[in-house]
GROMACS .gro file of C-alpha atoms in nm:
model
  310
    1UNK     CA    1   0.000   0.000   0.000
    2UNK     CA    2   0.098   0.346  -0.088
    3UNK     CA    3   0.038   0.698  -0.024
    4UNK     CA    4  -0.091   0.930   0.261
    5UNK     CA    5  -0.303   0.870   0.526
    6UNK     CA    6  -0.576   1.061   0.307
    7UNK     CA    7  -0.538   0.873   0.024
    8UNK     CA    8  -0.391   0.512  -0.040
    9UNK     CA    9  -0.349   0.286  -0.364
   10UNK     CA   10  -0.336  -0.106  -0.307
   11UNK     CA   11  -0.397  -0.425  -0.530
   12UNK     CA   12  -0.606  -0.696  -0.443
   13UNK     CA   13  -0.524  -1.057  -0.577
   14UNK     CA   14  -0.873  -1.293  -0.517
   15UNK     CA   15  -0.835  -1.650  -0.460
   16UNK     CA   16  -1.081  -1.703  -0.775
   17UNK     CA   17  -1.125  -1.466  -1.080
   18UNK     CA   18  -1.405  -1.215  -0.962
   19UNK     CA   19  -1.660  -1.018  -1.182
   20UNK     CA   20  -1.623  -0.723  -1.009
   21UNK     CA   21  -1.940  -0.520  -1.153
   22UNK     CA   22  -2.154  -0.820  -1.096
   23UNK     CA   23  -2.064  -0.857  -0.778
   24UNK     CA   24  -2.100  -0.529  -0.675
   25UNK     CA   25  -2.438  -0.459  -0.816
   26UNK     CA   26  -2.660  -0.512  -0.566
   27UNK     CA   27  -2.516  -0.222  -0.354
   28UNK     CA   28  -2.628   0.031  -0.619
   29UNK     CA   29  -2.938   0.200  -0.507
   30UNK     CA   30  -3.051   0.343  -0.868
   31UNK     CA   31  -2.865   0.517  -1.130
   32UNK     CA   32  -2.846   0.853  -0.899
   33UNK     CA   33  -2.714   0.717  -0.611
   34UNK     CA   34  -2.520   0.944  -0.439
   35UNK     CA   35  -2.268   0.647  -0.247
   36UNK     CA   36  -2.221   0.484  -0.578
   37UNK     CA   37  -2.154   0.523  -0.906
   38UNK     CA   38  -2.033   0.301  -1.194
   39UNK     CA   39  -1.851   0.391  -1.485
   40UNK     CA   40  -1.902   0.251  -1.869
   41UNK     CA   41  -1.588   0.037  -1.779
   42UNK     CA   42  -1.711  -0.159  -1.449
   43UNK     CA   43  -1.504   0.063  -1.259
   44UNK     CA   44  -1.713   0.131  -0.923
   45UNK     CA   45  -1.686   0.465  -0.702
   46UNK     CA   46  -1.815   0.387  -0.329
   47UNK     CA   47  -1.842   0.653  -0.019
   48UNK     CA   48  -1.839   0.481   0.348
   49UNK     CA   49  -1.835   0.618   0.669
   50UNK     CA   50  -1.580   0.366   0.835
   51UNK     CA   51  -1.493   0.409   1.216
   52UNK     CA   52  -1.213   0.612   1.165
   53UNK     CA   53  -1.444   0.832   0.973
   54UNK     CA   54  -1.560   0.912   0.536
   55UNK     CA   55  -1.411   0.755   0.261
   56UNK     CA   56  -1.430   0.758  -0.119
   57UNK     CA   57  -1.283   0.485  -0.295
   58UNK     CA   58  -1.261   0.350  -0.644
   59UNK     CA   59  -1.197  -0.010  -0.731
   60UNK     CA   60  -1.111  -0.123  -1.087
   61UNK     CA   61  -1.053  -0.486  -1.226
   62UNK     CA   62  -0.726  -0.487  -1.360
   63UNK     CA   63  -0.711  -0.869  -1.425
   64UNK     CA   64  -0.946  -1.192  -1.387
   65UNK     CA   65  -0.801  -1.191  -0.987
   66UNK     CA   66  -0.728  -0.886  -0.966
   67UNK     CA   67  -0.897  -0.523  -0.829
   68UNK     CA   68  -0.720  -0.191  -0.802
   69UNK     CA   69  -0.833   0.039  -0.509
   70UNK     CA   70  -0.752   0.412  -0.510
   71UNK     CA   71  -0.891   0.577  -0.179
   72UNK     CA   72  -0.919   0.912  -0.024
   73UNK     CA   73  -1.061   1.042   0.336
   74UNK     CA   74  -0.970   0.989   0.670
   75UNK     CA   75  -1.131   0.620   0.684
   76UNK     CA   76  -0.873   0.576   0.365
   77UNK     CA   77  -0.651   0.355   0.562
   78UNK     CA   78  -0.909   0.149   0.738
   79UNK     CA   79  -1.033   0.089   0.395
   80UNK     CA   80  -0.784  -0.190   0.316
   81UNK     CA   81  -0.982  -0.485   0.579
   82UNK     CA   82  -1.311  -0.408   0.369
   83UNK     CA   83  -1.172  -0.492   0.065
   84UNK     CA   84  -1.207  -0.869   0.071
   85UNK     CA   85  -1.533  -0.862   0.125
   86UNK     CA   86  -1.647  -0.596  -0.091
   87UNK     CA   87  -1.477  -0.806  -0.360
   88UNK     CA   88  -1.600  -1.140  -0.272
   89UNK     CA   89  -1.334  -1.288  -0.138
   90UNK     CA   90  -1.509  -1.396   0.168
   91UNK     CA   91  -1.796  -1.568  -0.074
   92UNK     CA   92  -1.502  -1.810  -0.258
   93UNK     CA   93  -1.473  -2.122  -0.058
   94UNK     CA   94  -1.883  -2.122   0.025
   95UNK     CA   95  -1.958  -2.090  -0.393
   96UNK     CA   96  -1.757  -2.331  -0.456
   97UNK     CA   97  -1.989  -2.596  -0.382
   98UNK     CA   98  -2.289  -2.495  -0.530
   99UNK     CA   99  -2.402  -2.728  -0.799
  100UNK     CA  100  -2.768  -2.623  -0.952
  101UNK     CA  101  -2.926  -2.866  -1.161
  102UNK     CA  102  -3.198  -2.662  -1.286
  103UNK     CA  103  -3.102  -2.612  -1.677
  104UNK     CA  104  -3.130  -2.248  -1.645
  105UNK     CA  105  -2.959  -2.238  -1.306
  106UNK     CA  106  -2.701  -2.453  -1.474
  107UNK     CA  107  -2.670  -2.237  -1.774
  108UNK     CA  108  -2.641  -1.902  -1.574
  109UNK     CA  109  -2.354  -2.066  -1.347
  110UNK     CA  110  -2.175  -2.174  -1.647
  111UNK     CA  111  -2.232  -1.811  -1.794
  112UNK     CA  112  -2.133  -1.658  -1.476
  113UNK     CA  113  -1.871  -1.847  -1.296
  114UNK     CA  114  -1.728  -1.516  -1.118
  115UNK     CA  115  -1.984  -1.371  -0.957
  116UNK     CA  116  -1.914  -1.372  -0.587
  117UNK     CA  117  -2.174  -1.260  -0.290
  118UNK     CA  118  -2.038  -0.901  -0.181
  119UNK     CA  119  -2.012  -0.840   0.211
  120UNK     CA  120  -1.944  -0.492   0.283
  121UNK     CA  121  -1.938  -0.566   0.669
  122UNK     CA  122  -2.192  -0.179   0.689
  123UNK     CA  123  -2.469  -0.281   0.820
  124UNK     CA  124  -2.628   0.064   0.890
  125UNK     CA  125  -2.560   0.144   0.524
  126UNK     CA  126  -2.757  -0.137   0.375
  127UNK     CA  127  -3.016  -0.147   0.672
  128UNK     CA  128  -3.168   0.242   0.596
  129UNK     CA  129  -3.229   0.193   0.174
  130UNK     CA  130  -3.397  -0.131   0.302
  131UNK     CA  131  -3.610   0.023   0.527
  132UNK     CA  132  -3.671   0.288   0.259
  133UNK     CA  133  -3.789   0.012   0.022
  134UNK     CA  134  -4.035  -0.140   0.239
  135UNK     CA  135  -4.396  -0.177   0.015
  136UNK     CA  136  -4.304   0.114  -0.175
  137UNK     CA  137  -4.207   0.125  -0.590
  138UNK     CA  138  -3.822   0.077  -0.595
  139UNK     CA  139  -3.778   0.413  -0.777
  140UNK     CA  140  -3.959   0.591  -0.467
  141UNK     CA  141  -3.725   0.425  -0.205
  142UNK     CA  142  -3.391   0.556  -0.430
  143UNK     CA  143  -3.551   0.886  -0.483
  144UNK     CA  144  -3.618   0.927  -0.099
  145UNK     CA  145  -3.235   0.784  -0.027
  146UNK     CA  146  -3.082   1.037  -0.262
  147UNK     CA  147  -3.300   1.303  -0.137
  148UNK     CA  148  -3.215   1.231   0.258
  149UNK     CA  149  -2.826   1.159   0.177
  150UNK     CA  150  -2.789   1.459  -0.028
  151UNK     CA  151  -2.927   1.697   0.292
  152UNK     CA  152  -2.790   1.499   0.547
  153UNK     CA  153  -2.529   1.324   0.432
  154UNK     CA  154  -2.166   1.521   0.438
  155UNK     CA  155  -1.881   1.591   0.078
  156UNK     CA  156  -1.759   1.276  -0.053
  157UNK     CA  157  -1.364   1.332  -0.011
  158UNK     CA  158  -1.109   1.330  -0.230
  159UNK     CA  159  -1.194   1.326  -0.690
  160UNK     CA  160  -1.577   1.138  -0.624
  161UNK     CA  161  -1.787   1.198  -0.941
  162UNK     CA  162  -2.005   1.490  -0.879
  163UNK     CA  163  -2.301   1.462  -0.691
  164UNK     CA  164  -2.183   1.132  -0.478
  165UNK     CA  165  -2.211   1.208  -0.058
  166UNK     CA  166  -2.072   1.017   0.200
  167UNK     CA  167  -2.385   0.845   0.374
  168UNK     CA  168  -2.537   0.996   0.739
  169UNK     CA  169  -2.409   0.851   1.059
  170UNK     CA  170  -2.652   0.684   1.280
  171UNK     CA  171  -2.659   0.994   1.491
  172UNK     CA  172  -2.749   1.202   1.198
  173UNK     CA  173  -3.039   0.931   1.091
  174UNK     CA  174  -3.143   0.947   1.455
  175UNK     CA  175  -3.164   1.360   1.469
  176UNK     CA  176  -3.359   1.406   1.121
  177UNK     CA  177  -3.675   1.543   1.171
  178UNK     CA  178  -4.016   1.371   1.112
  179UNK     CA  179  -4.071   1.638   0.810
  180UNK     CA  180  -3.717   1.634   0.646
  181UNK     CA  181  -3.870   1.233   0.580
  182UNK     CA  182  -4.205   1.374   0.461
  183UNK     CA  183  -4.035   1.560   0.243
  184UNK     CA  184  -3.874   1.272   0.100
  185UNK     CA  185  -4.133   1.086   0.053
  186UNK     CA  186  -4.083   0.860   0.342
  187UNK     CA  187  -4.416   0.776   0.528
  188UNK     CA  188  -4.406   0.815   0.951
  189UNK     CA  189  -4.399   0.422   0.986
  190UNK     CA  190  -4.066   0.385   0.800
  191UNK     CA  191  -3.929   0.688   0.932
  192UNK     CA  192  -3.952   0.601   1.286
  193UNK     CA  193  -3.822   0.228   1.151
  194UNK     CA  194  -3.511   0.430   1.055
  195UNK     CA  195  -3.469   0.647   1.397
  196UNK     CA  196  -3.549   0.302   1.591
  197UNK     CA  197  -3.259   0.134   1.390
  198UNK     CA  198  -3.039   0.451   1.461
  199UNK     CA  199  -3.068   0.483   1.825
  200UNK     CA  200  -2.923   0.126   1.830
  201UNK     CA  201  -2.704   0.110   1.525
  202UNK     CA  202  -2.425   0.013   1.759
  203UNK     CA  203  -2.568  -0.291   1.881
  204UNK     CA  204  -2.669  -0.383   1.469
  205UNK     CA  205  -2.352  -0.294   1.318
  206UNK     CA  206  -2.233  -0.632   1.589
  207UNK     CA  207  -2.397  -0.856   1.333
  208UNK     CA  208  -2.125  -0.860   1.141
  209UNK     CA  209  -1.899  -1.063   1.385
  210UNK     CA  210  -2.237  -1.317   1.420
  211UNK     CA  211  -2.375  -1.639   1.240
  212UNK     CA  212  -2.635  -1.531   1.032
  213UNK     CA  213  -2.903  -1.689   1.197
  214UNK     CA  214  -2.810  -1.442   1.586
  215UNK     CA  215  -2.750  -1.172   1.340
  216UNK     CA  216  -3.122  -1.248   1.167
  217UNK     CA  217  -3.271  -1.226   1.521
  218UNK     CA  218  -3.095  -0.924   1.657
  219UNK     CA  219  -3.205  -0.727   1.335
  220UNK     CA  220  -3.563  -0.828   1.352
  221UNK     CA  221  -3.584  -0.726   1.709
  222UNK     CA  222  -3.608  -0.340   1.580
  223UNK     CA  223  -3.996  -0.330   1.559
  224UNK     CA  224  -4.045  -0.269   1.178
  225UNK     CA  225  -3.732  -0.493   1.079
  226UNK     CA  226  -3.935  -0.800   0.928
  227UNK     CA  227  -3.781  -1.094   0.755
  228UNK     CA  228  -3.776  -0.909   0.413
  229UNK     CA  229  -3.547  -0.596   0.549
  230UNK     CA  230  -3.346  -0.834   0.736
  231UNK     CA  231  -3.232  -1.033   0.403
  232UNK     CA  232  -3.185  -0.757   0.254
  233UNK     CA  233  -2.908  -0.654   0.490
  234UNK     CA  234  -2.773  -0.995   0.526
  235UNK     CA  235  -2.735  -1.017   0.114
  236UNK     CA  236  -2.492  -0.701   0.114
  237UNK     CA  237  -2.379  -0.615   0.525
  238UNK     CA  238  -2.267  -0.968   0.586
  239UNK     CA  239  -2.284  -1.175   0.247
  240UNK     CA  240  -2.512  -1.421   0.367
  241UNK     CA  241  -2.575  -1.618  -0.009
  242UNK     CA  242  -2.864  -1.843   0.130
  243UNK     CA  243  -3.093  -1.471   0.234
  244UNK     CA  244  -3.406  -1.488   0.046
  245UNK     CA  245  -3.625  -1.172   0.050
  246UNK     CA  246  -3.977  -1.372   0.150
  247UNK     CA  247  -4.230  -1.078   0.133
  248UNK     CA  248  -4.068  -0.942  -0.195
  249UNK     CA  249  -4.398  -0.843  -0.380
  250UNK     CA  250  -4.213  -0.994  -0.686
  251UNK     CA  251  -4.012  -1.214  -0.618
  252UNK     CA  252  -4.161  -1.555  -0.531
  253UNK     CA  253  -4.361  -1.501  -0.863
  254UNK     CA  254  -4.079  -1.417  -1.078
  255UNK     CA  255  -3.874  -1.755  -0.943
  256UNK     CA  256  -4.219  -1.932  -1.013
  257UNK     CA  257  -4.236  -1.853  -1.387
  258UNK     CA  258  -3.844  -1.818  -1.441
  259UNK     CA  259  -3.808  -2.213  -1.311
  260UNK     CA  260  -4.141  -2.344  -1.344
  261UNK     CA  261  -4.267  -2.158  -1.600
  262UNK     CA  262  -4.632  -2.053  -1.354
  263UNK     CA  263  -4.646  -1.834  -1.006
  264UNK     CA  264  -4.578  -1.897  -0.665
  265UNK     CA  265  -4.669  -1.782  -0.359
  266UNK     CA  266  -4.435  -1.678  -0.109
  267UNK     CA  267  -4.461  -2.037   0.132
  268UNK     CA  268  -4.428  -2.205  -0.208
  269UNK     CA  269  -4.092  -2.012  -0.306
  270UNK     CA  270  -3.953  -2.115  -0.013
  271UNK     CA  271  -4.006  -2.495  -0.035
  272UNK     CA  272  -3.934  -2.500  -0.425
  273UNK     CA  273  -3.564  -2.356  -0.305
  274UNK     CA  274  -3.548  -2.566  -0.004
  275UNK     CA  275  -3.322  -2.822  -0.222
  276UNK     CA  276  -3.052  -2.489  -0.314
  277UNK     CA  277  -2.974  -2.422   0.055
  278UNK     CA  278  -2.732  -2.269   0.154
  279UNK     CA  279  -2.717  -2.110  -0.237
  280UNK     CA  280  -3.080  -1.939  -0.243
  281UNK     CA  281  -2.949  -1.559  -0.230
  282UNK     CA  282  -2.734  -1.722  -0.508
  283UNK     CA  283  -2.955  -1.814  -0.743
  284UNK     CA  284  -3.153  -1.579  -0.732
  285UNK     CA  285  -2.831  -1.329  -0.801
  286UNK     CA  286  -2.726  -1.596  -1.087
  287UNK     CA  287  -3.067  -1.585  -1.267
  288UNK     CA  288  -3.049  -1.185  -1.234
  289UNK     CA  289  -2.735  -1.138  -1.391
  290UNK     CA  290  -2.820  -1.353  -1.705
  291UNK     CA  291  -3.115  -1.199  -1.769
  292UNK     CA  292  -3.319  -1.474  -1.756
  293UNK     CA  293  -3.564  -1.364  -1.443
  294UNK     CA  294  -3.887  -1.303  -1.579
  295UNK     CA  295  -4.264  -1.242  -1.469
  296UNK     CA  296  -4.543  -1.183  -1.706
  297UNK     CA  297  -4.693  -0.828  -1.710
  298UNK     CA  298  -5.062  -0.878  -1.650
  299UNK     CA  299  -5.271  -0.556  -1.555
  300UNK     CA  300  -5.174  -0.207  -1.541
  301UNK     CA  301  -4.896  -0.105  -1.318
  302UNK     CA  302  -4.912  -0.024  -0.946
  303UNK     CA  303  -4.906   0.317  -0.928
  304UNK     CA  304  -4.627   0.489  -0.734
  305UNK     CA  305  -4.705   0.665  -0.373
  306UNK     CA  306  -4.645   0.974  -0.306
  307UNK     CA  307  -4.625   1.026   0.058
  308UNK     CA  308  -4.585   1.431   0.103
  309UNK     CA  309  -4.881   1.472  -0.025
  310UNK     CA  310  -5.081   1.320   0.293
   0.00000   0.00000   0.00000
């Protein structure tokens, strides 16, 4: 590693070749998300705010196993025991025995070999966009999120792409007022999910260090964190590649038609995948990222909610 304190270059060398777009994907929170950006190349700009405080940091695939990582901000340094994760690295020996027999399971694993299951060890970070998501149109939740990280989030150090913030601290979450998240669109039930998850972001962020299953529990003890929020942090925070989103209002349907070519129900998903343990987050990720998810369009579309104007 070289450079400053404020801003360090380092290489990365995976176990396994790594597709580092792929991987990263699920972090993205639309296309103007201020804590993440990716360039016509793959190359990925991320903010954090680490313990030792913000950081910007780009990470480029400069080989089959191998990422670049420029970073810049006083959590520069700390950076380096993220990377791993953030690239997968933690994902290669569980992947490697995962053997679909689905054709189109099989097909998208021969297609996609190097996509890993990120783990960005931020639990806060994933745990608010969830939250933000919850029975709302995607394109709400990411317009509230860049609306409340723009206000209340703080510069993105160092060259970031214009427009990208460094996301709030849980003390900042935990101070915004109930009409700064009617503003954004956020209704008072999610909001106060947010502030509930801030006051003990401490005790969450510990998940990290747990098995999935005590970090499931702890999570869901925040009234408001279901099942659905909590895989949704597990799938990013702590790169749990068995968390299925059960509540999705898509999602058991589109795994019905993609695989079995009709619907399913949510308690129907779940036993269907039962066989794919400890791979469901997997699959799902695999089918994704060959394009072959799919769901009939039947009816007109839900409309969107606009919550500042109740």
């Amino acid at each position: 590693m070289t450079g400053m304190a404020s801003e360090v270059q380092f290489e990365v060398s995976t176990r396994r070749p790594v597709d580092l777009a792929s991987t990263l994907a699920p972090l993205s929170r639309g296309r103007f998300d201020p804590c993440h950006h990716r360039e016509s190349d793959g190359t990925v700009w991320r903010t954090s705010l680490l313990p030792s405080g913000a950081v910007t940091y780009r990470l480029r695939q400069r080989g089959p196993s191998v990422v670049g990582v420029r970073a810049w901000g006083p959590g520069a340094a700390e950076l380096e025991m993220y990377v791993p994760g953030l690239v997968g690295e933690d994902d290669v020996d569980g992947s490697a025995d995962f053997a679909p027999t689905h054709p189109k399971l099989v097909d998208a694993h021969r297609r996609f070999p190097n996509l890993r299951i990120v783990r960005t060890a931020r639990v806060m970070e994933s745990l608010v966009p969830a939250i933000l998501e919850q029975r709302v149109h995607t394109v709400a939740a990411h317009t509230s999120w860049h609306r409340l990280v723009q206000k209340f989030g703080t510069a993105a150090p160092g060259p970031a792409p214009d427009g990208m913030r460094v996301p709030p601290s849980a003390e900042a979450w935990r101070r915004i007022p109930s009409w700064e998240f009617h503003r954004a669109g956020v209704d008072p039930r999610r909001a106060q999910t947010v502030v509930a998850c801030a006051r003990v972001a401490d005790r969450l962020e510990e998940t990290v260090g747990m098995d999935h299953e005590a970090a499931y529990r702890r999570l869901r003890a925040v009234p408001g964190v279901g099942l659905w929020t909590a895989a949704e942090v597990a799938q990013r925070a702590l790169g749990d590649a068995d968390a299925l989103s059960v509540g999705d209002f898509h999602l058991s349907a589109i795994v019905g038609w993609t695989l079995l070519g009709r619907p399913l129900d949510d308690d129907a998903m779940v036993e269907y995948l039962a066989d794919l343990r400890p791979h469901r987050y997997r699959a799902i990720r695999l089918l994704e990222v060959s394009g072959q998810a799919r769901k009939p369009k039947f009816g007109p579309r839900t409309p969107l909610v606009d919550h500042r104007s109740h």
